[in-house]
Short mmCIF file of C-alpha atoms in Angstrom, two decimals:
data_model
loop_
_atom_site.label_atom_id
_atom_site.label_comp_id
_atom_site.label_asym_id
_atom_site.label_seq_id
_atom_site.Cartn_x
_atom_site.Cartn_y
_atom_site.Cartn_z
CA MET A 212 -52.91 0.15 -35.64
CA PRO A 213 -53.92 -1.46 -32.32
CA PRO A 214 -52.39 0.12 -29.20
CA ALA A 215 -50.39 -3.03 -28.35
CA VAL A 216 -48.61 -2.85 -31.71
CA ILE A 217 -47.80 0.81 -31.18
CA LEU A 218 -46.43 0.03 -27.72
CA PHE A 219 -44.26 -2.83 -29.03
CA THR A 220 -43.01 -0.62 -31.86
CA LEU A 221 -42.07 2.08 -29.37
CA VAL A 222 -40.20 -0.43 -27.19
CA LYS A 223 -38.37 -1.72 -30.27
CA ILE A 224 -37.42 1.82 -31.33
CA LEU A 225 -36.10 2.67 -27.86
CA LEU A 226 -34.10 -0.57 -27.74
CA LEU A 227 -32.67 0.16 -31.20
CA LEU A 228 -31.62 3.66 -30.13
CA VAL A 229 -30.00 2.40 -26.91
CA VAL A 230 -27.99 -0.21 -28.81
CA LEU A 231 -27.17 2.27 -31.57
CA LEU A 232 -25.98 5.09 -29.31
CA THR A 233 -23.88 2.65 -27.27
CA ALA A 234 -22.39 1.34 -30.50
CA VAL A 235 -21.66 4.91 -31.63
CA ALA A 236 -20.01 5.79 -28.30
CA TYR A 237 -17.88 2.66 -28.37
CA ALA A 238 -17.03 3.13 -32.06
CA VAL A 239 -15.24 6.32 -30.95
CA LEU A 240 -13.32 4.44 -28.26
CA PHE A 241 -12.61 1.58 -30.69
CA GLU A 242 -11.20 4.01 -33.23
CA ARG A 243 -9.02 5.75 -30.65
CA LYS A 244 -7.69 2.44 -29.38
CA VAL A 245 -6.99 0.89 -32.79
CA VAL A 246 -5.43 4.02 -34.29
CA ALA A 247 -3.29 4.34 -31.16
CA ARG A 248 -2.01 0.78 -31.53
CA MET A 249 -1.29 1.40 -35.22
CA GLN A 250 0.82 4.38 -34.16
CA SER A 251 2.58 2.47 -31.33
CA ARG A 252 0.62 4.25 -28.59
CA TRP A 253 -1.80 2.93 -25.97
CA GLY A 254 -4.82 5.17 -26.47
CA PRO A 255 -7.16 5.85 -23.54
CA THR A 256 -6.32 3.62 -20.54
CA ARG A 257 -7.14 5.63 -17.43
CA VAL A 258 -10.95 5.64 -17.17
CA GLY A 259 -12.08 2.17 -16.14
CA PRO A 260 -10.31 -1.10 -17.06
CA HIS A 261 -8.47 -0.64 -20.39
CA GLY A 262 -10.18 2.74 -20.74
CA LEU A 263 -13.56 1.08 -21.29
CA LEU A 264 -15.49 3.80 -19.45
CA GLN A 265 -13.94 6.58 -21.56
CA PRO A 266 -17.14 7.20 -23.64
CA LEU A 267 -19.07 7.79 -20.39
CA ALA A 268 -16.49 10.28 -19.15
CA ASP A 269 -16.54 12.04 -22.53
CA ALA A 270 -20.33 12.32 -22.44
CA VAL A 271 -20.30 13.88 -18.96
CA LYS A 272 -17.53 16.27 -19.96
CA LEU A 273 -19.26 17.40 -23.16
CA LEU A 274 -22.60 17.87 -21.38
CA THR A 275 -21.16 20.14 -18.70
CA LYS A 276 -19.01 22.30 -21.00
CA GLU A 277 -19.99 25.87 -21.80
CA ASP A 278 -22.12 26.16 -24.93
CA ILE A 279 -20.78 29.11 -26.92
CA THR A 280 -22.76 30.75 -29.73
CA PRO A 281 -20.65 33.40 -31.50
CA SER A 282 -22.33 36.81 -31.37
CA SER A 283 -22.13 37.14 -35.18
CA ALA A 284 -23.77 33.75 -35.81
CA PHE A 285 -27.32 33.27 -37.10
CA ARG A 286 -28.58 31.80 -33.82
CA PHE A 287 -31.60 29.77 -34.99
CA ILE A 288 -29.88 27.98 -37.86
CA TYR A 289 -26.73 27.62 -35.76
CA THR A 290 -28.76 25.61 -33.23
CA MET A 291 -30.74 23.63 -35.81
CA ALA A 292 -27.74 22.43 -37.85
CA PRO A 293 -26.36 19.82 -35.39
CA LEU A 294 -29.93 18.72 -34.68
CA LEU A 295 -30.56 18.09 -38.38
CA SER A 296 -27.30 16.16 -38.75
CA LEU A 297 -28.02 13.85 -35.83
CA VAL A 298 -31.72 13.30 -36.60
CA PHE A 299 -31.10 12.25 -40.19
CA ALA A 300 -28.09 10.13 -39.27
CA LEU A 301 -30.20 8.13 -36.79
CA LEU A 302 -33.31 8.04 -39.01
CA ALA A 303 -31.38 6.09 -41.65
CA PHE A 304 -31.52 3.01 -39.41
CA ALA A 305 -35.32 2.83 -39.77
CA VAL A 306 -35.22 0.52 -42.80
CA ILE A 307 -32.18 -1.65 -42.05
CA PRO A 308 -33.02 -5.31 -41.32
CA PHE A 309 -30.77 -6.49 -38.50
CA GLY A 310 -32.01 -10.08 -38.44
CA PRO A 311 -34.41 -12.57 -40.03
CA PRO A 312 -38.15 -11.87 -39.82
CA LEU A 313 -39.30 -12.71 -36.29
CA THR A 314 -42.74 -11.48 -35.25
CA LEU A 315 -43.18 -10.65 -31.58
CA GLY A 316 -46.55 -9.22 -30.54
CA GLY A 317 -47.50 -8.36 -34.12
CA VAL A 318 -44.25 -6.44 -34.69
CA ASP A 319 -41.19 -7.44 -36.69
CA ALA A 320 -38.49 -7.67 -34.05
CA PHE A 321 -35.34 -6.80 -36.02
CA GLN A 322 -36.48 -4.07 -38.41
CA VAL A 323 -38.32 -0.83 -37.63
CA ALA A 324 -40.11 -0.67 -40.99
CA ASP A 325 -39.87 -2.41 -44.35
CA PRO A 326 -41.31 -0.09 -46.99
CA ASP A 327 -41.10 -1.24 -50.62
CA ILE A 328 -38.77 1.65 -51.41
CA GLY A 329 -36.38 0.99 -48.50
CA LEU A 330 -33.20 1.72 -50.42
CA LEU A 331 -34.60 4.93 -51.90
CA PHE A 332 -35.66 6.06 -48.42
CA LEU A 333 -32.16 5.33 -47.16
CA PHE A 334 -30.54 7.47 -49.84
CA ALA A 335 -33.08 10.27 -49.35
CA VAL A 336 -32.42 10.42 -45.61
CA SER A 337 -28.66 10.11 -45.83
CA SER A 338 -28.41 12.89 -48.41
CA MET A 339 -30.41 15.19 -46.12
CA GLY A 340 -27.37 15.09 -43.83
CA VAL A 341 -25.65 17.52 -46.21
CA TYR A 342 -28.00 20.26 -45.00
CA GLY A 343 -26.67 20.03 -41.46
CA ILE A 344 -23.13 20.62 -42.68
CA THR A 345 -23.99 23.40 -45.16
CA LEU A 346 -26.12 25.31 -42.66
CA ALA A 347 -23.57 24.86 -39.85
CA GLY A 348 -20.84 26.42 -41.98
CA TRP A 349 -22.98 29.27 -43.22
CA SER A 350 -24.62 30.19 -39.91
CA SER A 351 -21.38 30.19 -37.87
CA ASN A 352 -20.21 33.28 -39.75
CA SER A 353 -16.61 32.15 -39.45
CA LYS A 354 -14.27 31.89 -42.42
CA TYR A 355 -12.97 28.44 -41.56
CA SER A 356 -16.48 27.08 -41.04
CA LEU A 357 -17.72 28.47 -44.35
CA LEU A 358 -14.76 27.13 -46.33
CA GLY A 359 -15.02 23.75 -44.65
CA SER A 360 -18.73 23.42 -45.27
CA LEU A 361 -18.43 24.49 -48.93
CA ARG A 362 -15.79 21.87 -49.56
CA SER A 363 -17.72 19.28 -47.65
CA THR A 364 -20.97 19.95 -49.49
CA ALA A 365 -19.33 19.80 -52.92
CA GLN A 366 -17.55 16.59 -51.98
CA MET A 367 -20.62 14.88 -50.57
CA ILE A 368 -22.90 15.65 -53.52
CA SER A 369 -20.19 14.63 -56.00
CA TYR A 370 -19.68 11.22 -54.44
CA GLU A 371 -23.39 10.69 -54.01
CA LEU A 372 -23.64 10.14 -57.75
CA ALA A 373 -21.11 7.32 -57.65
CA VAL A 374 -22.83 5.74 -54.64
CA GLY A 375 -26.24 6.02 -56.30
CA LEU A 376 -24.96 4.38 -59.48
CA SER A 377 -22.98 1.66 -57.72
CA VAL A 378 -26.02 0.00 -56.11
CA ILE A 379 -27.98 -0.21 -59.37
CA GLY A 380 -26.10 -3.42 -60.15
CA VAL A 381 -27.60 -4.96 -57.02
CA LEU A 382 -31.06 -3.69 -57.98
CA LEU A 383 -30.70 -5.25 -61.42
CA MET A 384 -29.91 -8.61 -59.85
CA THR A 385 -32.68 -8.61 -57.22
CA GLY A 386 -35.36 -6.48 -58.88
CA SER A 387 -36.47 -4.90 -55.62
CA LEU A 388 -35.77 -1.81 -53.51
CA SER A 389 -36.88 -3.50 -50.30
CA LEU A 390 -33.81 -4.20 -48.18
CA ARG A 391 -35.31 -7.41 -46.79
CA THR A 392 -35.86 -8.81 -50.30
CA ILE A 393 -32.29 -7.86 -51.20
CA VAL A 394 -30.95 -9.77 -48.18
CA ASP A 395 -33.17 -12.78 -48.92
CA ALA A 396 -31.82 -12.89 -52.47
CA GLN A 397 -28.37 -13.57 -50.99
CA ALA A 398 -29.29 -16.77 -49.13
CA GLY A 399 -27.58 -20.00 -50.17
CA THR A 400 -24.34 -20.57 -52.06
CA TYR A 401 -22.85 -20.59 -55.55
CA TRP A 402 -21.56 -24.05 -56.52
CA GLY A 403 -22.04 -25.27 -52.96
CA PHE A 404 -19.23 -23.37 -51.22
CA LEU A 405 -19.19 -19.67 -52.17
CA PRO A 406 -21.85 -17.61 -50.30
CA ARG A 407 -24.38 -16.06 -52.68
CA TRP A 408 -23.31 -12.56 -51.62
CA HIS A 409 -23.67 -9.76 -54.14
CA VAL A 410 -20.09 -8.73 -53.57
CA PHE A 411 -18.82 -11.55 -55.82
CA PRO A 412 -20.72 -10.68 -59.04
CA GLN A 413 -20.78 -6.98 -58.08
CA ILE A 414 -17.17 -6.49 -56.95
CA VAL A 415 -16.84 -3.30 -59.02
CA GLY A 416 -20.13 -1.97 -57.65
CA PHE A 417 -19.00 -2.72 -54.11
CA PHE A 418 -15.70 -0.92 -54.67
CA CYS A 419 -17.49 2.18 -55.98
CA PHE A 420 -20.04 2.03 -53.16
CA TYR A 421 -17.48 1.74 -50.38
CA VAL A 422 -15.11 4.42 -51.70
CA GLY A 423 -18.03 6.78 -52.34
CA ALA A 424 -19.51 6.07 -48.93
CA ILE A 425 -16.23 6.81 -47.18
CA ALA A 426 -16.09 10.13 -49.03
CA GLU A 427 -19.71 10.86 -48.15
CA THR A 428 -19.11 10.31 -44.45
CA ASN A 429 -16.12 12.67 -44.67
CA ARG A 430 -13.64 10.12 -43.39
CA LEU A 431 -9.96 9.74 -44.20
CA PRO A 432 -8.53 9.67 -46.82
CA PHE A 433 -11.33 12.03 -47.91
CA ASP A 434 -11.69 14.08 -44.70
CA MET A 435 -11.16 17.32 -46.63
CA PRO A 436 -13.83 19.35 -44.78
CA GLU A 437 -11.96 19.11 -41.50
CA ALA A 438 -8.42 19.12 -42.77
CA GLU A 439 -7.27 20.23 -39.33
CA THR A 440 -3.90 21.53 -40.47
CA GLU A 441 -5.49 24.12 -42.79
CA LEU A 442 -9.11 24.65 -41.74
CA VAL A 443 -8.91 24.24 -37.91
CA ALA A 444 -11.95 21.92 -37.72
CA GLY A 445 -13.92 22.73 -40.87
CA TYR A 446 -17.64 23.25 -40.56
CA HIS A 447 -17.81 22.71 -36.79
CA THR A 448 -14.99 25.10 -35.83
CA GLU A 449 -17.34 27.33 -33.81
CA TYR A 450 -19.29 24.55 -32.14
CA SER A 451 -18.69 23.53 -28.56
CA SER A 452 -20.29 21.44 -25.84
CA MET A 453 -23.19 19.15 -26.81
CA LYS A 454 -23.66 20.70 -30.26
CA PHE A 455 -20.14 19.62 -31.15
CA ALA A 456 -20.87 16.21 -29.66
CA MET A 457 -23.97 15.92 -31.84
CA PHE A 458 -21.95 16.46 -35.02
CA PHE A 459 -19.51 13.88 -33.74
CA MET A 460 -22.26 11.38 -32.99
CA ALA A 461 -23.81 12.02 -36.41
CA GLU A 462 -20.47 11.27 -38.09
CA TYR A 463 -20.03 7.98 -36.27
CA ALA A 464 -23.70 7.03 -36.69
CA ASN A 465 -23.22 7.58 -40.42
CA MET A 466 -20.17 5.30 -40.35
CA VAL A 467 -22.22 2.59 -38.66
CA ALA A 468 -25.06 3.15 -41.15
CA VAL A 469 -22.72 2.80 -44.13
CA SER A 470 -21.31 -0.40 -42.64
CA CYS A 471 -24.85 -1.75 -42.17
CA VAL A 472 -25.85 -0.86 -45.74
CA ALA A 473 -22.68 -2.42 -47.17
CA THR A 474 -23.46 -5.58 -45.17
CA VAL A 475 -27.09 -5.66 -46.34
CA LEU A 476 -26.47 -4.91 -50.02
CA PHE A 477 -23.22 -6.75 -50.70
CA PHE A 478 -22.38 -9.14 -47.85
CA GLY A 479 -25.59 -11.07 -47.33
CA GLY A 480 -26.92 -9.23 -44.29
CA TRP A 481 -27.57 -11.63 -41.43
CA HIS A 482 -26.94 -14.79 -43.50
CA GLY A 483 -24.21 -17.06 -42.18
CA PRO A 484 -23.76 -20.65 -41.04
CA LEU A 485 -26.47 -21.72 -38.56
CA PHE A 486 -25.85 -24.51 -36.05
CA GLY A 487 -26.61 -25.58 -32.51
CA PRO A 488 -29.88 -25.61 -30.53
CA PRO A 489 -32.88 -23.46 -31.61
CA SER A 490 -32.13 -20.77 -29.00
CA LEU A 491 -28.67 -20.32 -30.49
CA GLN A 492 -30.13 -20.20 -34.00
CA VAL A 493 -32.17 -17.12 -33.08
CA VAL A 494 -29.08 -15.25 -31.89
CA LEU A 495 -26.61 -16.36 -34.57
CA PRO A 496 -27.97 -14.19 -37.45
CA LEU A 497 -27.67 -11.10 -35.25
CA PHE A 498 -24.12 -12.15 -34.42
CA TRP A 499 -23.19 -12.54 -38.10
CA PHE A 500 -24.68 -9.15 -38.90
CA ALA A 501 -22.81 -7.47 -36.03
CA LEU A 502 -19.58 -9.22 -37.01
CA LYS A 503 -19.80 -7.99 -40.61
CA VAL A 504 -20.59 -4.44 -39.49
CA PHE A 505 -17.67 -4.61 -37.07
CA CYS A 506 -15.32 -5.65 -39.89
CA PHE A 507 -16.40 -2.63 -41.96
CA LEU A 508 -15.85 -0.32 -38.99
CA PHE A 509 -12.39 -1.80 -38.58
CA VAL A 510 -11.62 -1.09 -42.25
CA TYR A 511 -12.66 2.54 -41.68
CA VAL A 512 -10.16 2.84 -38.82
CA TRP A 513 -7.53 0.88 -40.72
CA LEU A 514 -7.79 3.30 -43.67
CA ARG A 515 -7.46 6.23 -41.30
CA GLY A 516 -4.36 4.72 -39.76
CA THR A 517 -2.79 3.98 -43.15
CA LEU A 518 -3.60 6.57 -45.82
CA PRO A 519 -2.69 10.25 -46.11
CA ARG A 520 -5.28 12.84 -47.11
CA PHE A 521 -6.12 13.51 -50.78
CA ARG A 522 -5.59 16.94 -52.31
CA TYR A 523 -8.92 18.65 -53.02
CA ASP A 524 -8.63 18.83 -56.83
CA GLN A 525 -7.51 15.17 -56.90
CA LEU A 526 -10.52 14.27 -54.79
CA MET A 527 -13.02 15.96 -57.08
CA ALA A 528 -11.35 14.57 -60.19
CA PHE A 529 -11.38 11.06 -58.71
CA GLY A 530 -15.09 11.28 -57.97
CA TRP A 531 -16.23 12.70 -61.28
CA LYS A 532 -13.72 11.31 -63.76
CA PHE A 533 -13.05 7.87 -62.34
CA LEU A 534 -15.66 6.63 -59.88
CA MET A 535 -18.74 7.82 -61.75
CA PRO A 536 -17.79 6.42 -65.20
CA VAL A 537 -16.72 3.13 -63.61
CA ALA A 538 -20.01 2.82 -61.72
CA LEU A 539 -21.95 3.61 -64.90
CA GLY A 540 -19.91 1.03 -66.81
CA ASN A 541 -20.77 -1.50 -64.12
CA VAL A 542 -24.49 -0.79 -64.61
CA ILE A 543 -24.24 -1.32 -68.37
CA LEU A 544 -22.14 -4.46 -68.01
CA THR A 545 -24.44 -5.99 -65.39
CA SER A 546 -27.57 -5.31 -67.41
CA PHE A 547 -25.91 -6.75 -70.52
CA VAL A 548 -24.92 -9.95 -68.72
CA ILE A 549 -28.45 -10.35 -67.32
CA VAL A 550 -30.01 -9.87 -70.77
CA ALA A 551 -27.50 -12.09 -72.54
CA TRP A 552 -27.33 -14.79 -69.85
CA PRO A 553 -29.65 -17.32 -71.56
CA ALA A 554 -27.70 -17.03 -74.80
CA LEU A 555 -24.33 -17.15 -73.03
CA SER A 556 -25.16 -20.27 -71.01
CA ARG A 557 -26.38 -22.00 -74.20
CA PHE A 558 -23.10 -21.07 -75.90
CA TRP A 559 -20.99 -22.62 -73.13
CA SER A 560 -22.96 -25.83 -72.69
CA MET B 97 -54.97 -3.37 -48.75
CA PRO B 98 -55.09 0.32 -49.62
CA ASN B 99 -53.68 1.70 -46.36
CA TYR B 100 -50.78 -0.77 -46.26
CA TYR B 101 -48.43 1.85 -47.70
CA ILE B 102 -49.29 4.38 -45.02
CA GLN B 103 -49.02 1.71 -42.31
CA SER B 104 -45.45 0.78 -43.18
CA TYR B 105 -44.41 4.40 -42.62
CA ILE B 106 -45.95 4.83 -39.17
CA PRO B 107 -42.98 3.19 -37.37
CA ILE B 108 -40.63 5.50 -39.32
CA LEU B 109 -42.59 8.54 -38.16
CA MET B 110 -42.45 7.23 -34.60
CA LEU B 111 -38.67 6.81 -34.87
CA LEU B 112 -38.44 10.35 -36.26
CA ALA B 113 -40.40 11.71 -33.29
CA VAL B 114 -38.27 9.82 -30.75
CA VAL B 115 -35.04 10.92 -32.42
CA ILE B 116 -36.11 14.58 -32.51
CA LEU B 117 -37.06 14.38 -28.82
CA LEU B 118 -33.66 12.83 -28.09
CA ALA B 119 -31.75 15.54 -29.96
CA VAL B 120 -33.75 18.38 -28.38
CA GLY B 121 -33.30 16.71 -24.98
CA MET B 122 -29.52 16.70 -25.49
CA LEU B 123 -29.52 20.42 -26.33
CA VAL B 124 -31.70 21.27 -23.33
CA ALA B 125 -29.61 19.09 -20.99
CA SER B 126 -26.38 20.74 -22.09
CA TYR B 127 -28.02 24.18 -21.70
CA LEU B 128 -29.11 23.36 -18.15
CA LEU B 129 -25.93 21.55 -17.05
CA GLY B 130 -23.34 23.70 -18.82
CA GLN B 131 -21.75 26.88 -17.52
CA HIS B 132 -22.65 30.32 -18.85
CA ARG B 133 -19.89 32.90 -18.49
CA PRO B 134 -19.84 34.77 -21.79
CA THR B 135 -17.22 37.43 -22.43
CA ARG B 136 -16.92 39.62 -25.51
CA GLU B 137 -13.76 37.89 -26.75
CA LYS B 138 -15.21 34.45 -26.19
CA LEU B 139 -18.16 35.26 -28.44
CA THR B 140 -16.12 36.42 -31.44
CA ALA B 141 -15.61 34.05 -34.36
CA TYR B 142 -12.43 31.96 -34.16
CA GLU B 143 -9.60 33.20 -36.33
CA CYS B 144 -6.53 31.69 -34.69
CA GLY B 145 -6.35 34.37 -31.98
CA ILE B 146 -6.43 37.37 -34.31
CA THR B 147 -9.37 39.78 -34.13
CA PRO B 148 -11.67 38.76 -37.00
CA THR B 149 -11.73 41.20 -39.90
CA GLY B 150 -15.04 41.74 -41.66
CA ASP B 151 -17.85 39.35 -42.39
CA ALA B 152 -17.16 35.70 -43.23
CA ARG B 153 -19.77 35.61 -45.98
CA HIS B 154 -17.49 36.65 -48.81
CA ARG B 155 -17.80 35.71 -52.43
CA PHE B 156 -16.58 32.19 -53.10
CA SER B 157 -15.54 30.26 -56.17
CA VAL B 158 -18.19 29.74 -58.85
CA LYS B 159 -16.92 26.15 -59.08
CA PHE B 160 -19.07 25.21 -56.11
CA TYR B 161 -22.22 26.35 -57.93
CA LEU B 162 -21.12 24.46 -61.00
CA VAL B 163 -20.66 21.25 -59.00
CA ALA B 164 -24.12 21.69 -57.47
CA MET B 165 -25.72 22.19 -60.89
CA LEU B 166 -23.95 19.18 -62.39
CA PHE B 167 -25.02 17.12 -59.39
CA ILE B 168 -28.68 17.98 -59.97
CA LEU B 169 -28.41 17.17 -63.67
CA PHE B 170 -26.81 13.79 -63.16
CA ASP B 171 -28.66 12.81 -60.00
CA VAL B 172 -31.96 13.03 -61.86
CA GLU B 173 -30.57 10.56 -64.37
CA VAL B 174 -29.34 8.24 -61.64
CA ILE B 175 -32.77 8.23 -60.02
CA PHE B 176 -34.31 7.55 -63.44
CA LEU B 177 -32.24 4.35 -63.55
CA TYR B 178 -33.75 3.02 -60.29
CA PRO B 179 -37.26 2.13 -61.49
CA TRP B 180 -35.74 0.78 -64.69
CA ALA B 181 -33.40 -1.48 -62.69
CA VAL B 182 -36.24 -2.80 -60.53
CA ILE B 183 -38.32 -4.02 -63.48
CA PHE B 184 -35.36 -4.79 -65.72
CA LYS B 185 -35.91 -8.56 -65.81
CA GLU B 186 -39.44 -8.05 -67.16
CA LEU B 187 -38.32 -5.52 -69.78
CA GLY B 188 -35.60 -7.81 -71.15
CA ILE B 189 -33.70 -6.91 -74.30
CA PHE B 190 -36.08 -4.03 -75.10
CA GLY B 191 -35.33 -2.33 -71.77
CA PHE B 192 -31.61 -2.84 -72.26
CA VAL B 193 -31.52 -1.20 -75.69
CA GLU B 194 -33.78 1.68 -74.61
CA MET B 195 -31.61 2.47 -71.60
CA LEU B 196 -28.46 2.16 -73.69
CA LEU B 197 -29.83 4.88 -76.02
CA PHE B 198 -30.62 7.07 -73.01
CA LEU B 199 -27.17 6.53 -71.51
CA VAL B 200 -25.47 7.38 -74.82
CA ILE B 201 -27.19 10.78 -74.75
CA VAL B 202 -26.21 11.29 -71.10
CA LEU B 203 -22.64 10.25 -71.80
CA ALA B 204 -22.45 12.67 -74.74
CA GLY B 205 -23.31 15.46 -72.29
CA PHE B 206 -20.77 14.11 -69.82
CA ALA B 207 -18.06 14.02 -72.48
CA TYR B 208 -18.89 17.60 -73.45
CA LEU B 209 -18.53 18.74 -69.82
CA TRP B 210 -15.26 16.88 -69.49
CA LYS B 211 -13.88 18.42 -72.71
CA LYS B 212 -15.08 21.88 -71.66
CA GLY B 213 -13.17 21.56 -68.37
CA ALA B 214 -16.19 21.75 -66.07
CA LEU B 215 -14.89 18.77 -64.11
CA ASP B 216 -11.40 20.26 -63.56
CA TRP B 217 -10.96 21.98 -60.25
CA THR B 218 -7.97 24.27 -60.92
CA LYS B 219 -7.76 26.95 -63.58
CA ALA B 220 -4.52 25.47 -64.91
CA ASP B 221 -6.30 22.26 -65.97
CA SER B 222 -9.40 23.84 -67.40
CA GLY B 223 -7.96 26.63 -69.56
CA GLY B 224 -9.61 29.36 -67.54
CA LEU B 225 -13.28 28.41 -67.25
#
C-alpha cells in the first residue's frame, strides 16, 4: 500500500477510537442518568452542568487509584486478562460500516476494513472476549472471582450458539458475509412504505439475536457473573484501578458493538430518509446510524431498569432449550420459504 | 488480484496494533500515576473481611465441562451452516433437502442430550447425571 493510504488509514483508526471511547464513557453516564430517573433519583449532577463531566472525573479517579495485585494471584495472566478483554472488544469495530461508501484519499471513510467474511470475523473476535473473563477469574485466585468467571464462561458460550444461529436467516436472504453487502441489501422499501429492513421478515431471528447478545454481554437480566448480592463482583472482584476500568470499558464497548451489529444486520444500517442540500446528505446516514445505535443502548438500560435477574438454572435452560431450537427453526423456515417462494407466489397469483 | 485478500486485512492489523498500544498505555499510565502502599492484608484475596482459607482453585461442578463440550459440538455445526447459507440461493431445492437431512441427524443428537438430562442444570431435574 502507498504511504499516503497508510497515513489516512491511521488517521481514520485514531478518529474511530476517539469517537468510540467517548461514546463508551458517555454510555456509562447515560446509563447512570436513565436508570436513576427510572428509580426516581437524579443520578450524577455535581461534576459539570447536569453531571456531563462525570466520565472525565471517573477517568482521573480510576487512573490515580492504587493498583492492587493479590499476592496469591498469577501475576502475568492477571495483568493480561483485562488487556485481552478490552483489545478484542475494540477490535470488533474493525468491520462495522458506519456510513455509505465514501472514498477520501484512497481510503473508505466510514469503515476500517471490509473483508468478505466480515460477519465471521466479528463473531470470531467477539467470542475471544470470553478468554479475558475466564483468565481473570482463574488468575485472581479468589473464590468469588473463580465462581463468577465459571458461570460467565458457561453462559457466554451457551448463548453464542443461539446468536450464531439467529443471523443465518439474514445470510440466507443476502447470500453474503460482508457487512456492507448486507446493509446494501436493505435499501429501499417493501410495497412503497415499509423499509426493507431484515427485522420484518426475520423478526424471530432478531429476537434470538438480541436476547442472546444481551446474555453474551453479561447485562441484566442475564448479569449472572456479577450477581453482586451473592458473588461480590464476579470475575473482577480482585481488580482495582485501571484494570477494573478496562473490564468496565470492555463491557460497554461490547454493548455498543452489539447495538451496531443489530443495526447493521436487522435495521438497515445507515439507510434512512435523505433530504436537503448535498452537504446534509453526507451527514444524514451517519445520523441515522447513530440514532439506531442510541435506541438499542436505551433498550439495554431500559431492560436493566425494568427486569429482575434470572436464576442460573433458568438462564441455562432458556438458552439451550428455548432460544437454540427457536433459532434453528427460524433457519429451516427461512430456507424453506426462499426455496418455495416461486411456487408460493404462483399459487397466490 | 491475488493479494486483495491480504490487503483488506492490513487496516485490521493496524487497528489491532493501535488498540494494543492504547491498552498497554493505560496500564502503564495507571502504574505511574497510581499510589503504591502495599500491606500484607491489602494483598490477600477478598473474602468479605474474613482471612481466606486455602486455595481458591477447588474442584468445581462437572456441569461446566459438559456445557463446554456441548458448545464445541454444536458450534461446529452452526459454523457449517454459514457457507451453506451464503450459497443457498445457488443450491436451491437440492441444498435445502441436503441440509434438512443434516439437521435431522443433529436434532436427533440434541433430543438424546435433552432426554438424558445433559441440558438440565440441577440434579433434581436430571435424575442425577
